[in-house]
C-alpha cells in the first residue's frame, strides 16, 4: 500500500503541481515502511492508483491505531482522486456545442422521450439531456440506457439531469446539476473520470463558483420567460454577456430558458456556445423540423 501511496503522491505532484496534497500523502507514507519510487506516473495511472487505494482503505480494521490511520488515509486519497479526476480530459463535452435539447416526460405532448430525442437528433441536435422528475430511478434507468445508445449512434452527447448515480449506471456522456443539487465537485467523486459535468447558473458569481468546482460547461439562464420554469424571473441575455466576459475564453457556455427560433440569435450573439431548449422542439408539431430550423439559425448567426 505504501508503494501505491508513493505513486499517488508522485502523480499529484507531477500532474497537479499540488505540493500540499503530495505532502499530505507523503506524511502518510512516513508512518509506514517506505519503498523506492518508480518513474513519474501518468494521470490515468494516478487515477487508477487512487481508485485502487479507495477500495483497499474501505476494508475495516480491528486495530484502533490502524483504523485511525486508515480514516485519515481515506480522506486524503479521496481528495487526490477528486483532484486527478477534475484534470482528466473529457472531449465529449464539446459535443454540447450547437443545439442542446432537454427531453422531459412532462413536456413532450404525451410522446415517448426516446422518440422525441431521435426526432431532435435527426433535426441536427448535438446533445440530449434526460430530465425526469416523475418516475423512480429504477423506471428511468432503461430509458436512460436507450438514450445513451441512441446518442452514440448519432455522435451526440447524452446527459442525465440531477442524478450522478443514474448517469454512472447508464454510461451517459455527462451529468447536469443545478444550484440545489449535489455540488459538481462532489458529483465528480461519483461519476467516471471521462464523464463531463455541467452546472446551472443564474449569476456571474455562480458561474465562477461552478468553474472552481471543475464544471466542464456552465449553463446560464433562464434567458427568457419559460413555460418549464413557471414564474421564475429570467436572468436575461445581459447576464450571459457578463458571464462570457468574466470567464476564460475557452469556457463552454450553454444558454438555457425560453429560447426559440425568434430569439436564439440573441444568445448566440451574446457568446453562448450552445442553445438549450425544451418547448421549442419538444412541444412543436414537428420536432424534427423545429430542431432543423434552430440548427440552421444558429449556424447563420455564427457565420455572421
PDB file of C-alpha atoms in Angstrom:
ATOM      1  CA  UNK A   1       0.000   0.000   0.000  1.00  0.00           C
ATOM      2  CA  UNK A   2       2.839   2.427   0.760  1.00  0.00           C
ATOM      3  CA  UNK A   3       4.251   1.992  -2.745  1.00  0.00           C
ATOM      4  CA  UNK A   4       0.831   2.880  -4.178  1.00  0.00           C
ATOM      5  CA  UNK A   5       0.620   5.896  -1.875  1.00  0.00           C
ATOM      6  CA  UNK A   6       4.030   6.994  -3.069  1.00  0.00           C
ATOM      7  CA  UNK A   7       2.964   6.634  -6.699  1.00  0.00           C
ATOM      8  CA  UNK A   8      -0.203   8.596  -5.989  1.00  0.00           C
ATOM      9  CA  UNK A   9       1.831  11.357  -4.331  1.00  0.00           C
ATOM     10  CA  UNK A  10       4.131  11.429  -7.364  1.00  0.00           C
ATOM     11  CA  UNK A  11       1.102  11.674  -9.676  1.00  0.00           C
ATOM     12  CA  UNK A  12      -0.372  14.589  -7.739  1.00  0.00           C
ATOM     13  CA  UNK A  13       2.934  16.442  -7.761  1.00  0.00           C
ATOM     14  CA  UNK A  14       3.610  15.789 -11.452  1.00  0.00           C
ATOM     15  CA  UNK A  15       0.109  16.210 -12.865  1.00  0.00           C
ATOM     16  CA  UNK A  16      -1.450  18.753 -10.496  1.00  0.00           C
ATOM     17  CA  UNK A  17       1.561  20.695  -9.232  1.00  0.00           C
ATOM     18  CA  UNK A  18      -0.163  20.417  -5.829  1.00  0.00           C
ATOM     19  CA  UNK A  19       2.599  20.322  -3.243  1.00  0.00           C
ATOM     20  CA  UNK A  20       0.228  20.384  -0.274  1.00  0.00           C
ATOM     21  CA  UNK A  21      -1.699  17.319  -1.396  1.00  0.00           C
ATOM     22  CA  UNK A  22       1.504  15.498  -2.283  1.00  0.00           C
ATOM     23  CA  UNK A  23       2.941  16.403   1.126  1.00  0.00           C
ATOM     24  CA  UNK A  24      -0.119  15.032   2.920  1.00  0.00           C
ATOM     25  CA  UNK A  25       0.204  11.763   1.056  1.00  0.00           C
ATOM     26  CA  UNK A  26       3.921  11.508   1.828  1.00  0.00           C
ATOM     27  CA  UNK A  27       3.269  12.127   5.526  1.00  0.00           C
ATOM     28  CA  UNK A  28       1.083   9.033   5.493  1.00  0.00           C
ATOM     29  CA  UNK A  29       3.913   7.087   3.888  1.00  0.00           C
ATOM     30  CA  UNK A  30       6.344   8.224   6.581  1.00  0.00           C
ATOM     31  CA  UNK A  31       4.238   6.423   9.174  1.00  0.00           C
ATOM     32  CA  UNK A  32       4.638   3.180   7.288  1.00  0.00           C
ATOM     33  CA  UNK A  33       7.510   1.309   5.696  1.00  0.00           C
ATOM     34  CA  UNK A  34       8.619   3.106   2.546  1.00  0.00           C
ATOM     35  CA  UNK A  35       9.564   1.726  -0.830  1.00  0.00           C
ATOM     36  CA  UNK A  36      11.547   3.030  -3.759  1.00  0.00           C
ATOM     37  CA  UNK A  37       9.779   5.364  -6.166  1.00  0.00           C
ATOM     38  CA  UNK A  38       9.461   4.426  -9.815  1.00  0.00           C
ATOM     39  CA  UNK A  39       9.182   6.644 -12.872  1.00  0.00           C
ATOM     40  CA  UNK A  40       6.687   9.521 -12.907  1.00  0.00           C
ATOM     41  CA  UNK A  41       3.172   8.064 -13.343  1.00  0.00           C
ATOM     42  CA  UNK A  42       0.639   9.336 -15.859  1.00  0.00           C
ATOM     43  CA  UNK A  43      -2.654  10.994 -14.986  1.00  0.00           C
ATOM     44  CA  UNK A  44      -4.540   7.795 -15.837  1.00  0.00           C
ATOM     45  CA  UNK A  45      -2.207   5.732 -13.667  1.00  0.00           C
ATOM     46  CA  UNK A  46      -2.635   8.171 -10.808  1.00  0.00           C
ATOM     47  CA  UNK A  47      -6.406   7.776 -11.071  1.00  0.00           C
ATOM     48  CA  UNK A  48      -6.106   4.003 -11.158  1.00  0.00           C
ATOM     49  CA  UNK A  49      -3.909   4.076  -8.065  1.00  0.00           C
ATOM     50  CA  UNK A  50      -6.325   6.342  -6.226  1.00  0.00           C
ATOM     51  CA  UNK A  51      -9.277   4.125  -7.166  1.00  0.00           C
ATOM     52  CA  UNK A  52      -7.421   1.030  -6.012  1.00  0.00           C
ATOM     53  CA  UNK A  53      -6.464   2.656  -2.726  1.00  0.00           C
ATOM     54  CA  UNK A  54     -10.036   3.771  -2.083  1.00  0.00           C
ATOM     55  CA  UNK A  55     -11.132   0.145  -2.320  1.00  0.00           C
ATOM     56  CA  UNK A  56      -8.246  -1.097  -0.163  1.00  0.00           C
ATOM     57  CA  UNK A  57      -8.833   1.516   2.516  1.00  0.00           C
ATOM     58  CA  UNK A  58     -12.546   0.715   2.706  1.00  0.00           C
ATOM     59  CA  UNK A  59     -11.706  -2.605   4.382  1.00  0.00           C
ATOM     60  CA  UNK A  60     -12.433  -2.276   8.132  1.00  0.00           C
ATOM     61  CA  UNK A  61      -9.640  -2.657  10.673  1.00  0.00           C
ATOM     62  CA  UNK A  62      -9.942  -4.042  14.226  1.00  0.00           C
ATOM     63  CA  UNK A  63      -6.747  -2.294  15.327  1.00  0.00           C
ATOM     64  CA  UNK A  64      -7.704   1.185  16.704  1.00  0.00           C
ATOM     65  CA  UNK A  65      -4.354   2.715  15.734  1.00  0.00           C
ATOM     66  CA  UNK A  66      -4.587   1.322  12.219  1.00  0.00           C
ATOM     67  CA  UNK A  67      -8.239   2.385  11.950  1.00  0.00           C
ATOM     68  CA  UNK A  68      -7.349   5.997  12.735  1.00  0.00           C
ATOM     69  CA  UNK A  69      -4.580   5.998  10.137  1.00  0.00           C
ATOM     70  CA  UNK A  70      -6.872   4.417   7.538  1.00  0.00           C
ATOM     71  CA  UNK A  71      -9.547   7.036   8.194  1.00  0.00           C
ATOM     72  CA  UNK A  72      -7.044   9.837   7.564  1.00  0.00           C
ATOM     73  CA  UNK A  73      -5.699   7.997   4.531  1.00  0.00           C
ATOM     74  CA  UNK A  74      -9.201   7.663   3.060  1.00  0.00           C
ATOM     75  CA  UNK A  75      -9.780  11.414   3.379  1.00  0.00           C
ATOM     76  CA  UNK A  76      -6.502  12.305   1.669  1.00  0.00           C
ATOM     77  CA  UNK A  77      -6.876   9.664  -1.054  1.00  0.00           C
ATOM     78  CA  UNK A  78     -10.432  10.850  -1.769  1.00  0.00           C
ATOM     79  CA  UNK A  79      -9.086  14.383  -2.226  1.00  0.00           C
ATOM     80  CA  UNK A  80      -6.396  13.114  -4.570  1.00  0.00           C
ATOM     81  CA  UNK A  81      -8.913  11.112  -6.591  1.00  0.00           C
ATOM     82  CA  UNK A  82     -11.184  14.134  -6.933  1.00  0.00           C
ATOM     83  CA  UNK A  83      -8.353  16.441  -7.972  1.00  0.00           C
ATOM     84  CA  UNK A  84      -6.978  13.993 -10.540  1.00  0.00           C
ATOM     85  CA  UNK A  85     -10.477  13.284 -11.906  1.00  0.00           C
ATOM     86  CA  UNK A  86     -11.054  17.004 -12.408  1.00  0.00           C
ATOM     87  CA  UNK A  87      -7.952  17.117 -14.644  1.00  0.00           C
ATOM     88  CA  UNK A  88      -8.951  14.125 -16.758  1.00  0.00           C
ATOM     89  CA  UNK A  89      -9.696  15.117 -20.389  1.00  0.00           C
ATOM     90  CA  UNK A  90     -13.386  14.972 -21.324  1.00  0.00           C
ATOM     91  CA  UNK A  91     -13.552  15.859 -25.041  1.00  0.00           C
ATOM     92  CA  UNK A  92     -17.160  14.655 -25.375  1.00  0.00           C
ATOM     93  CA  UNK A  93     -18.221  17.806 -23.500  1.00  0.00           C
ATOM     94  CA  UNK A  94     -17.540  19.691 -26.724  1.00  0.00           C
ATOM     95  CA  UNK A  95     -20.490  17.878 -28.317  1.00  0.00           C
ATOM     96  CA  UNK A  96     -22.900  20.164 -26.476  1.00  0.00           C
ATOM     97  CA  UNK A  97     -21.924  22.958 -28.887  1.00  0.00           C
ATOM     98  CA  UNK A  98     -24.863  23.772 -31.141  1.00  0.00           C
ATOM     99  CA  UNK A  99     -28.403  22.686 -30.303  1.00  0.00           C
ATOM    100  CA  UNK A 100     -28.911  21.021 -26.911  1.00  0.00           C
ATOM    101  CA  UNK A 101     -32.373  19.540 -26.316  1.00  0.00           C
ATOM    102  CA  UNK A 102     -33.860  18.511 -22.971  1.00  0.00           C
ATOM    103  CA  UNK A 103     -36.415  15.690 -23.138  1.00  0.00           C
ATOM    104  CA  UNK A 104     -38.793  15.587 -20.187  1.00  0.00           C
ATOM    105  CA  UNK A 105     -41.892  13.351 -19.975  1.00  0.00           C
ATOM    106  CA  UNK A 106     -43.846  16.343 -18.671  1.00  0.00           C
ATOM    107  CA  UNK A 107     -43.015  18.407 -21.767  1.00  0.00           C
ATOM    108  CA  UNK A 108     -43.401  16.139 -24.802  1.00  0.00           C
ATOM    109  CA  UNK A 109     -47.141  16.432 -25.521  1.00  0.00           C
ATOM    110  CA  UNK A 110     -47.509  12.815 -24.449  1.00  0.00           C
ATOM    111  CA  UNK A 111     -44.891  11.467 -26.860  1.00  0.00           C
ATOM    112  CA  UNK A 112     -42.216   8.982 -25.788  1.00  0.00           C
ATOM    113  CA  UNK A 113     -38.986  10.701 -24.705  1.00  0.00           C
ATOM    114  CA  UNK A 114     -36.783   8.350 -26.749  1.00  0.00           C
ATOM    115  CA  UNK A 115     -38.873   9.014 -29.844  1.00  0.00           C
ATOM    116  CA  UNK A 116     -38.629  12.736 -29.121  1.00  0.00           C
ATOM    117  CA  UNK A 117     -34.856  12.529 -28.717  1.00  0.00           C
ATOM    118  CA  UNK A 118     -34.494  10.706 -32.028  1.00  0.00           C
ATOM    119  CA  UNK A 119     -36.506  13.367 -33.841  1.00  0.00           C
ATOM    120  CA  UNK A 120     -34.347  16.100 -32.294  1.00  0.00           C
ATOM    121  CA  UNK A 121     -31.163  14.278 -33.298  1.00  0.00           C
ATOM    122  CA  UNK A 122     -32.420  13.805 -36.844  1.00  0.00           C
ATOM    123  CA  UNK A 123     -33.024  17.538 -36.911  1.00  0.00           C
ATOM    124  CA  UNK A 124     -29.390  18.189 -36.008  1.00  0.00           C
ATOM    125  CA  UNK A 125     -29.302  18.380 -32.204  1.00  0.00           C
ATOM    126  CA  UNK A 126     -25.827  17.647 -30.842  1.00  0.00           C
ATOM    127  CA  UNK A 127     -26.788  16.952 -27.221  1.00  0.00           C
ATOM    128  CA  UNK A 128     -29.752  15.386 -25.434  1.00  0.00           C
ATOM    129  CA  UNK A 129     -30.485  15.700 -21.736  1.00  0.00           C
ATOM    130  CA  UNK A 130     -32.957  13.455 -19.933  1.00  0.00           C
ATOM    131  CA  UNK A 131     -34.814  15.261 -17.176  1.00  0.00           C
ATOM    132  CA  UNK A 132     -37.374  13.087 -15.415  1.00  0.00           C
ATOM    133  CA  UNK A 133     -38.814  14.245 -12.103  1.00  0.00           C
ATOM    134  CA  UNK A 134     -41.856  11.960 -12.370  1.00  0.00           C
ATOM    135  CA  UNK A 135     -40.559   8.387 -12.323  1.00  0.00           C
ATOM    136  CA  UNK A 136     -38.386   6.434  -9.889  1.00  0.00           C
ATOM    137  CA  UNK A 137     -34.755   5.883 -10.856  1.00  0.00           C
ATOM    138  CA  UNK A 138     -35.403   2.189 -11.466  1.00  0.00           C
ATOM    139  CA  UNK A 139     -38.007   3.155 -14.048  1.00  0.00           C
ATOM    140  CA  UNK A 140     -35.802   5.827 -15.608  1.00  0.00           C
ATOM    141  CA  UNK A 141     -32.680   3.651 -15.996  1.00  0.00           C
ATOM    142  CA  UNK A 142     -33.878   1.581 -19.011  1.00  0.00           C
ATOM    143  CA  UNK A 143     -34.859   4.793 -20.803  1.00  0.00           C
ATOM    144  CA  UNK A 144     -31.503   6.364 -19.966  1.00  0.00           C
ATOM    145  CA  UNK A 145     -29.692   3.349 -21.405  1.00  0.00           C
ATOM    146  CA  UNK A 146     -31.710   3.553 -24.624  1.00  0.00           C
ATOM    147  CA  UNK A 147     -30.873   7.243 -24.911  1.00  0.00           C
ATOM    148  CA  UNK A 148     -27.185   6.544 -24.300  1.00  0.00           C
ATOM    149  CA  UNK A 149     -27.162   4.075 -27.194  1.00  0.00           C
ATOM    150  CA  UNK A 150     -29.183   6.416 -29.413  1.00  0.00           C
ATOM    151  CA  UNK A 151     -26.820   9.334 -28.857  1.00  0.00           C
ATOM    152  CA  UNK A 152     -23.819   7.073 -29.521  1.00  0.00           C
ATOM    153  CA  UNK A 153     -25.357   6.199 -32.885  1.00  0.00           C
ATOM    154  CA  UNK A 154     -25.762   9.872 -33.775  1.00  0.00           C
ATOM    155  CA  UNK A 155     -22.387  11.011 -32.420  1.00  0.00           C
ATOM    156  CA  UNK A 156     -24.184  13.248 -29.926  1.00  0.00           C
ATOM    157  CA  UNK A 157     -23.757  13.750 -26.193  1.00  0.00           C
ATOM    158  CA  UNK A 158     -26.219  12.243 -23.728  1.00  0.00           C
ATOM    159  CA  UNK A 159     -26.594  13.950 -20.369  1.00  0.00           C
ATOM    160  CA  UNK A 160     -28.561  12.896 -17.290  1.00  0.00           C
ATOM    161  CA  UNK A 161     -30.125  15.595 -15.137  1.00  0.00           C
ATOM    162  CA  UNK A 162     -29.546  15.658 -11.363  1.00  0.00           C
ATOM    163  CA  UNK A 163     -28.636  12.029 -10.624  1.00  0.00           C
ATOM    164  CA  UNK A 164     -24.923  11.150 -10.604  1.00  0.00           C
ATOM    165  CA  UNK A 165     -25.642   7.504  -9.794  1.00  0.00           C
ATOM    166  CA  UNK A 166     -28.042   7.198 -12.727  1.00  0.00           C
ATOM    167  CA  UNK A 167     -25.546   8.846 -15.094  1.00  0.00           C
ATOM    168  CA  UNK A 168     -22.904   6.361 -13.970  1.00  0.00           C
ATOM    169  CA  UNK A 169     -25.194   3.339 -14.240  1.00  0.00           C
ATOM    170  CA  UNK A 170     -26.348   4.080 -17.800  1.00  0.00           C
ATOM    171  CA  UNK A 171     -22.937   5.186 -19.089  1.00  0.00           C
ATOM    172  CA  UNK A 172     -24.114   8.663 -20.080  1.00  0.00           C
ATOM    173  CA  UNK A 173     -21.551  11.055 -21.512  1.00  0.00           C
ATOM    174  CA  UNK A 174     -22.358  13.636 -18.873  1.00  0.00           C
ATOM    175  CA  UNK A 175     -24.289  14.815 -15.835  1.00  0.00           C
ATOM    176  CA  UNK A 176     -26.087  18.114 -15.330  1.00  0.00           C
ATOM    177  CA  UNK A 177     -26.604  19.524 -11.839  1.00  0.00           C
ATOM    178  CA  UNK A 178     -28.415  22.589 -10.563  1.00  0.00           C
ATOM    179  CA  UNK A 179     -27.531  25.008  -7.803  1.00  0.00           C
ATOM    180  CA  UNK A 180     -29.561  22.962  -5.309  1.00  0.00           C
ATOM    181  CA  UNK A 181     -28.255  19.585  -6.440  1.00  0.00           C
ATOM    182  CA  UNK A 182     -25.079  17.788  -5.456  1.00  0.00           C
ATOM    183  CA  UNK A 183     -22.138  20.203  -5.959  1.00  0.00           C
ATOM    184  CA  UNK A 184     -20.126  19.476  -9.093  1.00  0.00           C
ATOM    185  CA  UNK A 185     -17.022  18.760  -7.021  1.00  0.00           C
ATOM    186  CA  UNK A 186     -18.895  16.098  -5.013  1.00  0.00           C
ATOM    187  CA  UNK A 187     -20.563  14.640  -8.094  1.00  0.00           C
ATOM    188  CA  UNK A 188     -17.103  14.218  -9.613  1.00  0.00           C
ATOM    189  CA  UNK A 189     -16.351  11.596  -6.937  1.00  0.00           C
ATOM    190  CA  UNK A 190     -19.310   9.518  -8.157  1.00  0.00           C
ATOM    191  CA  UNK A 191     -19.216   9.703 -11.952  1.00  0.00           C
ATOM    192  CA  UNK A 192     -16.436   8.228 -14.066  1.00  0.00           C
ATOM    193  CA  UNK A 193     -13.448  10.483 -14.846  1.00  0.00           C
ATOM    194  CA  UNK A 194     -14.407  10.598 -18.550  1.00  0.00           C
ATOM    195  CA  UNK A 195     -17.973  11.765 -17.832  1.00  0.00           C
ATOM    196  CA  UNK A 196     -18.381  15.532 -18.029  1.00  0.00           C
ATOM    197  CA  UNK A 197     -20.406  17.689 -15.635  1.00  0.00           C
ATOM    198  CA  UNK A 198     -22.447  20.791 -16.412  1.00  0.00           C
ATOM    199  CA  UNK A 199     -23.936  23.135 -13.823  1.00  0.00           C
ATOM    200  CA  UNK A 200     -26.782  25.665 -13.892  1.00  0.00           C
ATOM    201  CA  UNK A 201     -26.075  29.297 -13.026  1.00  0.00           C
ATOM    202  CA  UNK A 202     -28.121  32.482 -12.672  1.00  0.00           C
ATOM    203  CA  UNK A 203     -25.316  34.933 -11.909  1.00  0.00           C
ATOM    204  CA  UNK A 204     -21.683  35.646 -12.709  1.00  0.00           C
ATOM    205  CA  UNK A 205     -20.730  34.659  -9.163  1.00  0.00           C
ATOM    206  CA  UNK A 206     -22.396  31.271  -9.512  1.00  0.00           C
ATOM    207  CA  UNK A 207     -20.689  30.694 -12.859  1.00  0.00           C
ATOM    208  CA  UNK A 208     -17.270  31.405 -11.373  1.00  0.00           C
ATOM    209  CA  UNK A 209     -18.011  29.066  -8.468  1.00  0.00           C
ATOM    210  CA  UNK A 210     -19.015  26.335 -10.931  1.00  0.00           C
ATOM    211  CA  UNK A 211     -15.649  26.676 -12.650  1.00  0.00           C
ATOM    212  CA  UNK A 212     -13.923  26.373  -9.267  1.00  0.00           C
ATOM    213  CA  UNK A 213     -15.811  23.109  -8.846  1.00  0.00           C
ATOM    214  CA  UNK A 214     -14.357  21.961 -12.196  1.00  0.00           C
ATOM    215  CA  UNK A 215     -17.643  22.013 -14.125  1.00  0.00           C
ATOM    216  CA  UNK A 216     -16.967  21.161 -17.775  1.00  0.00           C
ATOM    217  CA  UNK A 217     -19.642  23.544 -19.009  1.00  0.00           C
ATOM    218  CA  UNK A 218     -21.677  26.264 -17.370  1.00  0.00           C
ATOM    219  CA  UNK A 219     -25.342  26.732 -18.199  1.00  0.00           C
ATOM    220  CA  UNK A 220     -26.651  30.278 -17.852  1.00  0.00           C
ATOM    221  CA  UNK A 221     -30.336  31.088 -17.576  1.00  0.00           C
ATOM    222  CA  UNK A 222     -33.111  31.473 -17.753  1.00  0.00           C
ATOM    223  CA  UNK A 223     -32.576  33.710 -20.768  1.00  0.00           C
ATOM    224  CA  UNK A 224     -36.253  34.480 -21.302  1.00  0.00           C
ATOM    225  CA  UNK A 225     -39.589  33.642 -19.689  1.00  0.00           C
ATOM    226  CA  UNK A 226     -40.050  29.897 -19.999  1.00  0.00           C
ATOM    227  CA  UNK A 227     -43.083  27.582 -19.671  1.00  0.00           C
ATOM    228  CA  UNK A 228     -40.924  24.964 -17.938  1.00  0.00           C
ATOM    229  CA  UNK A 229     -39.646  27.482 -15.350  1.00  0.00           C
ATOM    230  CA  UNK A 230     -43.041  28.877 -14.354  1.00  0.00           C
ATOM    231  CA  UNK A 231     -42.838  32.294 -12.687  1.00  0.00           C
ATOM    232  CA  UNK A 232     -39.038  32.351 -12.327  1.00  0.00           C
ATOM    233  CA  UNK A 233     -37.549  35.749 -13.190  1.00  0.00           C
ATOM    234  CA  UNK A 234     -35.228  35.420 -16.228  1.00  0.00           C
ATOM    235  CA  UNK A 235     -31.539  36.157 -15.753  1.00  0.00           C
ATOM    236  CA  UNK A 236     -31.580  37.687 -19.221  1.00  0.00           C
ATOM    237  CA  UNK A 237     -29.164  37.951 -22.109  1.00  0.00           C
ATOM    238  CA  UNK A 238     -27.165  40.670 -20.361  1.00  0.00           C
ATOM    239  CA  UNK A 239     -26.246  38.167 -17.634  1.00  0.00           C
ATOM    240  CA  UNK A 240     -24.975  35.858 -20.363  1.00  0.00           C
ATOM    241  CA  UNK A 241     -22.815  38.675 -21.741  1.00  0.00           C
ATOM    242  CA  UNK A 242     -21.385  39.377 -18.284  1.00  0.00           C
ATOM    243  CA  UNK A 243     -20.613  35.704 -17.725  1.00  0.00           C
ATOM    244  CA  UNK A 244     -18.912  35.476 -21.124  1.00  0.00           C
ATOM    245  CA  UNK A 245     -16.658  38.413 -20.201  1.00  0.00           C
ATOM    246  CA  UNK A 246     -15.899  37.055 -16.719  1.00  0.00           C
ATOM    247  CA  UNK A 247     -14.837  33.506 -17.563  1.00  0.00           C
ATOM    248  CA  UNK A 248     -11.832  32.218 -19.547  1.00  0.00           C
ATOM    249  CA  UNK A 249     -12.279  32.329 -23.327  1.00  0.00           C
ATOM    250  CA  UNK A 250     -12.295  28.541 -23.659  1.00  0.00           C
ATOM    251  CA  UNK A 251     -15.140  28.091 -21.152  1.00  0.00           C
ATOM    252  CA  UNK A 252     -18.041  26.185 -22.671  1.00  0.00           C
ATOM    253  CA  UNK A 253     -21.262  28.161 -22.111  1.00  0.00           C
ATOM    254  CA  UNK A 254     -24.791  26.830 -22.590  1.00  0.00           C
ATOM    255  CA  UNK A 255     -27.675  29.322 -22.717  1.00  0.00           C
ATOM    256  CA  UNK A 256     -30.989  27.973 -21.466  1.00  0.00           C
ATOM    257  CA  UNK A 257     -34.544  29.044 -20.802  1.00  0.00           C
ATOM    258  CA  UNK A 258     -37.260  30.322 -23.118  1.00  0.00           C
ATOM    259  CA  UNK A 259     -35.080  30.059 -26.220  1.00  0.00           C
ATOM    260  CA  UNK A 260     -36.872  29.664 -29.542  1.00  0.00           C
ATOM    261  CA  UNK A 261     -36.410  30.385 -33.233  1.00  0.00           C
ATOM    262  CA  UNK A 262     -37.263  34.068 -32.757  1.00  0.00           C
ATOM    263  CA  UNK A 263     -34.638  34.771 -30.079  1.00  0.00           C
ATOM    264  CA  UNK A 264     -31.907  32.138 -30.456  1.00  0.00           C
ATOM    265  CA  UNK A 265     -29.826  34.637 -32.443  1.00  0.00           C
ATOM    266  CA  UNK A 266     -29.601  36.858 -29.334  1.00  0.00           C
ATOM    267  CA  UNK A 267     -27.984  34.195 -27.139  1.00  0.00           C
ATOM    268  CA  UNK A 268     -25.562  33.068 -29.837  1.00  0.00           C
ATOM    269  CA  UNK A 269     -24.531  36.682 -30.476  1.00  0.00           C
ATOM    270  CA  UNK A 270     -24.079  37.177 -26.719  1.00  0.00           C
ATOM    271  CA  UNK A 271     -21.488  34.407 -26.567  1.00  0.00           C
ATOM    272  CA  UNK A 272     -23.320  31.132 -25.990  1.00  0.00           C
ATOM    273  CA  UNK A 273     -21.642  28.062 -27.458  1.00  0.00           C
ATOM    274  CA  UNK A 274     -24.863  26.106 -27.151  1.00  0.00           C
ATOM    275  CA  UNK A 275     -28.579  26.888 -27.124  1.00  0.00           C
ATOM    276  CA  UNK A 276     -30.535  24.588 -24.830  1.00  0.00           C
ATOM    277  CA  UNK A 277     -34.255  24.218 -25.491  1.00  0.00           C
ATOM    278  CA  UNK A 278     -37.243  22.221 -24.338  1.00  0.00           C
ATOM    279  CA  UNK A 279     -40.554  23.597 -25.601  1.00  0.00           C
ATOM    280  CA  UNK A 280     -39.165  24.983 -28.876  1.00  0.00           C
ATOM    281  CA  UNK A 281     -38.565  21.406 -30.044  1.00  0.00           C
ATOM    282  CA  UNK A 282     -40.456  19.032 -27.754  1.00  0.00           C
ATOM    283  CA  UNK A 283     -43.749  20.938 -27.824  1.00  0.00           C
ATOM    284  CA  UNK A 284     -43.555  21.622 -31.570  1.00  0.00           C
ATOM    285  CA  UNK A 285     -45.937  20.000 -34.034  1.00  0.00           C
ATOM    286  CA  UNK A 286     -42.918  18.691 -35.972  1.00  0.00           C
ATOM    287  CA  UNK A 287     -39.963  18.365 -33.548  1.00  0.00           C
ATOM    288  CA  UNK A 288     -37.507  17.306 -36.250  1.00  0.00           C
ATOM    289  CA  UNK A 289     -38.250  20.334 -38.400  1.00  0.00           C
ATOM    290  CA  UNK A 290     -38.205  22.615 -35.356  1.00  0.00           C
ATOM    291  CA  UNK A 291     -34.749  21.329 -34.447  1.00  0.00           C
ATOM    292  CA  UNK A 292     -33.541  21.702 -38.031  1.00  0.00           C
ATOM    293  CA  UNK A 293     -34.654  25.328 -38.220  1.00  0.00           C
ATOM    294  CA  UNK A 294     -32.942  26.131 -34.905  1.00  0.00           C
ATOM    295  CA  UNK A 295     -29.702  24.494 -36.048  1.00  0.00           C
ATOM    296  CA  UNK A 296     -29.792  26.442 -39.305  1.00  0.00           C
ATOM    297  CA  UNK A 297     -30.412  29.707 -37.458  1.00  0.00           C
ATOM    298  CA  UNK A 298     -27.530  29.076 -35.047  1.00  0.00           C
ATOM    299  CA  UNK A 299     -25.202  28.420 -37.986  1.00  0.00           C
ATOM    300  CA  UNK A 300     -26.383  31.574 -39.766  1.00  0.00           C
ATOM    301  CA  UNK A 301     -25.612  33.752 -36.745  1.00  0.00           C
ATOM    302  CA  UNK A 302     -22.166  32.201 -36.333  1.00  0.00           C
ATOM    303  CA  UNK A 303     -21.364  32.805 -39.975  1.00  0.00           C
ATOM    304  CA  UNK A 304     -22.262  36.458 -39.425  1.00  0.00           C
TER     305      UNK A 304
END
